[in-house]
Amino acid sequence: MKSSFCSAGKMIVAIDGPSGAGKSTITKKLADRIGYINIDTGAMFRSVALLANRAGIECDDDKALEKLCKSMSIKFERTNGSCSIIVNGEDVSSKIRTPEISILTSAISANMVVRDFLLKYQRNMAVNKGVVLEGRDIGTVVFPDADIKFYLTASVEERGRRRFMELQAKGEDVTLNQTIEAVKKRDEQDANRKYAPLRQADDAIVVDSTSLTFDEVVDKIESMIKEKAGCNC
Ligand code: DC
């Protein structure tokens, strides 16, 4: 891990934005560069959805979801540059990324019992600072006082195209149009839900990645973080 960031910069960095904007890839690269821990909060919601799906629990069954959450352990592990999510001792990294679990996650993330549980879990994970958290409500709800906030976005067509390439690489049988429609549907669900909807924080810096490479986005964000921390290295 390249850690070029001076110790003055132990901050909480919030990165929010819609699906397919490149948050996960960008956050991982950024965290590596500045020697921070990265917390993929979407993967946490996806894990709840996976376990609920396996147990046949409905998205509005508060009691069963609360029980499931309370018995759940979540750990992020880094090996050879890749990041895995371990839930109850099982590596669920690829199982949480199927189209079925994506749609289910969007529905389950509207449940207040689940949001409440993960909110506390995320705050605990970030207690020592030096973290980059990515999600939908990090700068608005989880850490409204984050040291620096970014809202990462891209056009819906570009986000659909990126997701399509990912799914194709995994051998999923989907078309580009279906993928763009699925991205639009998730945007709508995430932005219109009652609790913690996807919304840009007033003090977030908007970064549009439509015509930038992920490395260019990381460069841009990294330099703004270092400037904020008053770091010259
Ligand atoms: O970032 P992602 O695509 O892995 O997120 C999966 C789903 O989880 C997405 O539909 C929105 C939801 N989510 C959320 O509601 N709040 C977060 N902080 C992160 C994700």
PDB file of N, CA and C and ligand atoms in Angstrom, residues 16-20 23-24 40-43 45-46 97 102 105-107 109-110 115 122 134-138 142 163 186 189-190 193 196, ligand 1:
ATOM      1  N   ASP A  16     -20.303  10.281  -1.857  1.00  0.00           N
ATOM      2  CA  ASP A  16     -21.645   9.809  -2.183  1.00  0.00           C
ATOM      3  C   ASP A  16     -21.888   9.945  -3.680  1.00  0.00           C
ATOM      4  N   GLY A  17     -22.958   9.303  -4.126  1.00  0.00           N
ATOM      5  CA  GLY A  17     -23.326   9.448  -5.530  1.00  0.00           C
ATOM      6  C   GLY A  17     -24.141   8.266  -5.991  1.00  0.00           C
ATOM      7  N   PRO A  18     -24.723   8.386  -7.191  1.00  0.00           N
ATOM      8  CA  PRO A  18     -25.583   7.317  -7.698  1.00  0.00           C
ATOM      9  C   PRO A  18     -24.800   6.083  -8.128  1.00  0.00           C
ATOM     10  N   SER A  19     -25.507   4.973  -8.383  1.00  0.00           N
ATOM     11  CA  SER A  19     -24.808   3.748  -8.770  1.00  0.00           C
ATOM     12  C   SER A  19     -24.151   3.904 -10.144  1.00  0.00           C
ATOM     13  N   GLY A  20     -22.992   3.289 -10.270  1.00  0.00           N
ATOM     14  CA  GLY A  20     -22.282   3.308 -11.547  1.00  0.00           C
ATOM     15  C   GLY A  20     -21.433   4.549 -11.772  1.00  0.00           C
ATOM     16  N   LYS A  23     -17.810   4.986  -7.801  1.00  0.00           N
ATOM     17  CA  LYS A  23     -17.448   5.198  -6.387  1.00  0.00           C
ATOM     18  C   LYS A  23     -16.537   4.110  -5.824  1.00  0.00           C
ATOM     19  N   SER A  24     -16.910   2.839  -6.050  1.00  0.00           N
ATOM     20  CA  SER A  24     -16.149   1.750  -5.415  1.00  0.00           C
ATOM     21  C   SER A  24     -14.702   1.729  -5.893  1.00  0.00           C
ATOM     22  N   ASP A  40     -16.961   0.442   2.118  1.00  0.00           N
ATOM     23  CA  ASP A  40     -17.947   0.400   1.046  1.00  0.00           C
ATOM     24  C   ASP A  40     -19.310   0.115   1.679  1.00  0.00           C
ATOM     25  N   THR A  41     -20.066   1.183   1.949  1.00  0.00           N
ATOM     26  CA  THR A  41     -21.318   0.981   2.695  1.00  0.00           C
ATOM     27  C   THR A  41     -22.380   0.286   1.832  1.00  0.00           C
ATOM     28  N   GLY A  42     -22.271   0.452   0.500  1.00  0.00           N
ATOM     29  CA  GLY A  42     -23.199  -0.258  -0.393  1.00  0.00           C
ATOM     30  C   GLY A  42     -23.050  -1.764  -0.223  1.00  0.00           C
ATOM     31  N   ALA A  43     -21.792  -2.213  -0.046  1.00  0.00           N
ATOM     32  CA  ALA A  43     -21.544  -3.652   0.137  1.00  0.00           C
ATOM     33  C   ALA A  43     -22.189  -4.138   1.435  1.00  0.00           C
ATOM     34  N   PHE A  45     -25.065  -2.888   2.766  1.00  0.00           N
ATOM     35  CA  PHE A  45     -26.497  -3.049   2.482  1.00  0.00           C
ATOM     36  C   PHE A  45     -26.734  -4.284   1.608  1.00  0.00           C
ATOM     37  N   ARG A  46     -25.846  -4.504   0.649  1.00  0.00           N
ATOM     38  CA  ARG A  46     -25.976  -5.671  -0.222  1.00  0.00           C
ATOM     39  C   ARG A  46     -25.903  -6.971   0.591  1.00  0.00           C
ATOM     40  N   ARG A  97     -23.135  -9.028  -5.775  1.00  0.00           N
ATOM     41  CA  ARG A  97     -23.102  -8.125  -6.947  1.00  0.00           C
ATOM     42  C   ARG A  97     -23.972  -8.591  -8.099  1.00  0.00           C
ATOM     43  N   SER A 102     -28.811  -6.660  -6.469  1.00  0.00           N
ATOM     44  CA  SER A 102     -28.776  -5.187  -6.619  1.00  0.00           C
ATOM     45  C   SER A 102     -30.170  -4.591  -6.444  1.00  0.00           C
ATOM     46  N   THR A 105     -31.380  -5.029  -2.883  1.00  0.00           N
ATOM     47  CA  THR A 105     -30.671  -4.128  -1.965  1.00  0.00           C
ATOM     48  C   THR A 105     -31.313  -2.752  -1.966  1.00  0.00           C
ATOM     49  N   SER A 106     -31.658  -2.294  -3.168  1.00  0.00           N
ATOM     50  CA  SER A 106     -32.267  -0.974  -3.272  1.00  0.00           C
ATOM     51  C   SER A 106     -33.551  -0.939  -2.437  1.00  0.00           C
ATOM     52  N   ALA A 107     -34.322  -2.032  -2.458  1.00  0.00           N
ATOM     53  CA  ALA A 107     -35.568  -2.083  -1.680  1.00  0.00           C
ATOM     54  C   ALA A 107     -35.268  -2.213  -0.185  1.00  0.00           C
ATOM     55  N   SER A 109     -32.676  -1.297   1.426  1.00  0.00           N
ATOM     56  CA  SER A 109     -31.991  -0.132   1.997  1.00  0.00           C
ATOM     57  C   SER A 109     -32.988   0.981   2.326  1.00  0.00           C
ATOM     58  N   ALA A 110     -34.253   0.807   1.937  1.00  0.00           N
ATOM     59  CA  ALA A 110     -35.283   1.784   2.325  1.00  0.00           C
ATOM     60  C   ALA A 110     -35.860   1.445   3.696  1.00  0.00           C
ATOM     61  N   ARG A 115     -31.299   0.547   8.054  1.00  0.00           N
ATOM     62  CA  ARG A 115     -30.494   1.790   7.965  1.00  0.00           C
ATOM     63  C   ARG A 115     -29.928   2.164   9.337  1.00  0.00           C
ATOM     64  N   GLN A 122     -21.424   1.733  10.843  1.00  0.00           N
ATOM     65  CA  GLN A 122     -20.491   2.548  10.045  1.00  0.00           C
ATOM     66  C   GLN A 122     -19.788   3.594  10.916  1.00  0.00           C
ATOM     67  N   GLU A 134     -17.835   5.347   1.295  1.00  0.00           N
ATOM     68  CA  GLU A 134     -18.615   5.634   0.096  1.00  0.00           C
ATOM     69  C   GLU A 134     -20.010   5.071   0.212  1.00  0.00           C
ATOM     70  N   GLY A 135     -20.998   5.857  -0.278  1.00  0.00           N
ATOM     71  CA  GLY A 135     -22.379   5.401  -0.174  1.00  0.00           C
ATOM     72  C   GLY A 135     -23.334   6.384  -0.810  1.00  0.00           C
ATOM     73  N   ARG A 136     -24.490   6.555  -0.156  1.00  0.00           N
ATOM     74  CA  ARG A 136     -25.515   7.467  -0.685  1.00  0.00           C
ATOM     75  C   ARG A 136     -25.811   8.600   0.292  1.00  0.00           C
ATOM     76  N   ASP A 137     -25.595   8.315   1.592  1.00  0.00           N
ATOM     77  CA  ASP A 137     -26.022   9.265   2.628  1.00  0.00           C
ATOM     78  C   ASP A 137     -24.879   9.553   3.609  1.00  0.00           C
ATOM     79  N   ILE A 138     -23.653   9.344   3.185  1.00  0.00           N
ATOM     80  CA  ILE A 138     -22.532   9.516   4.131  1.00  0.00           C
ATOM     81  C   ILE A 138     -22.406  10.988   4.531  1.00  0.00           C
ATOM     82  N   VAL A 142     -24.851   9.981   7.764  1.00  0.00           N
ATOM     83  CA  VAL A 142     -23.923   9.187   8.593  1.00  0.00           C
ATOM     84  C   VAL A 142     -22.858  10.096   9.203  1.00  0.00           C
ATOM     85  N   ARG A 163     -21.668  -0.328 -15.982  1.00  0.00           N
ATOM     86  CA  ARG A 163     -22.245  -1.480 -15.281  1.00  0.00           C
ATOM     87  C   ARG A 163     -22.382  -2.650 -16.258  1.00  0.00           C
ATOM     88  N   ARG A 186     -32.908   2.099 -10.229  1.00  0.00           N
ATOM     89  CA  ARG A 186     -32.255   2.194  -8.911  1.00  0.00           C
ATOM     90  C   ARG A 186     -32.105   3.655  -8.488  1.00  0.00           C
ATOM     91  N   GLN A 189     -35.433   4.733  -7.164  1.00  0.00           N
ATOM     92  CA  GLN A 189     -35.727   4.169  -5.836  1.00  0.00           C
ATOM     93  C   GLN A 189     -34.865   4.839  -4.773  1.00  0.00           C
ATOM     94  N   ASP A 190     -33.583   5.020  -5.071  1.00  0.00           N
ATOM     95  CA  ASP A 190     -32.656   5.585  -4.078  1.00  0.00           C
ATOM     96  C   ASP A 190     -32.979   7.053  -3.775  1.00  0.00           C
ATOM     97  N   ARG A 193     -36.830   7.415  -1.838  1.00  0.00           N
ATOM     98  CA  ARG A 193     -37.244   6.700  -0.631  1.00  0.00           C
ATOM     99  C   ARG A 193     -37.414   7.697   0.526  1.00  0.00           C
ATOM    100  N   ALA A 196     -33.257   8.791   4.384  1.00  0.00           N
ATOM    101  CA  ALA A 196     -31.914   8.988   3.838  1.00  0.00           C
ATOM    102  C   ALA A 196     -31.857   8.815   2.315  1.00  0.00           C
TER     103      ALA A 196
HETATM  104  O1   DC B   1     -23.210   1.537  -4.043  1.00  0.00           O
HETATM  105  P1   DC B   1     -23.972   0.241  -4.339  1.00  0.00           P
HETATM  106  O2   DC B   1     -24.489   0.173  -5.755  1.00  0.00           O
HETATM  107  O3   DC B   1     -23.209  -0.975  -3.973  1.00  0.00           O
HETATM  108  O4   DC B   1     -25.264   0.295  -3.371  1.00  0.00           O
HETATM  109  C1   DC B   1     -26.213  -0.733  -3.338  1.00  0.00           C
HETATM  110  C2   DC B   1     -27.554  -0.196  -2.841  1.00  0.00           C
HETATM  111  O5   DC B   1     -27.446   0.155  -1.465  1.00  0.00           O
HETATM  112  C3   DC B   1     -28.082   1.014  -3.583  1.00  0.00           C
HETATM  113  O6   DC B   1     -29.297   0.703  -4.222  1.00  0.00           O
HETATM  114  C4   DC B   1     -28.325   2.064  -2.536  1.00  0.00           C
HETATM  115  C5   DC B   1     -28.067   1.412  -1.225  1.00  0.00           C
HETATM  116  N1   DC B   1     -27.192   2.208  -0.367  1.00  0.00           N
HETATM  117  C6   DC B   1     -27.776   3.072   0.523  1.00  0.00           C
HETATM  118  O7   DC B   1     -28.997   3.180   0.551  1.00  0.00           O
HETATM  119  N2   DC B   1     -26.999   3.801   1.371  1.00  0.00           N
HETATM  120  C7   DC B   1     -25.674   3.691   1.337  1.00  0.00           C
HETATM  121  N3   DC B   1     -24.939   4.417   2.190  1.00  0.00           N
HETATM  122  C8   DC B   1     -25.053   2.828   0.411  1.00  0.00           C
HETATM  123  C9   DC B   1     -25.852   2.098  -0.445  1.00  0.00           C
END
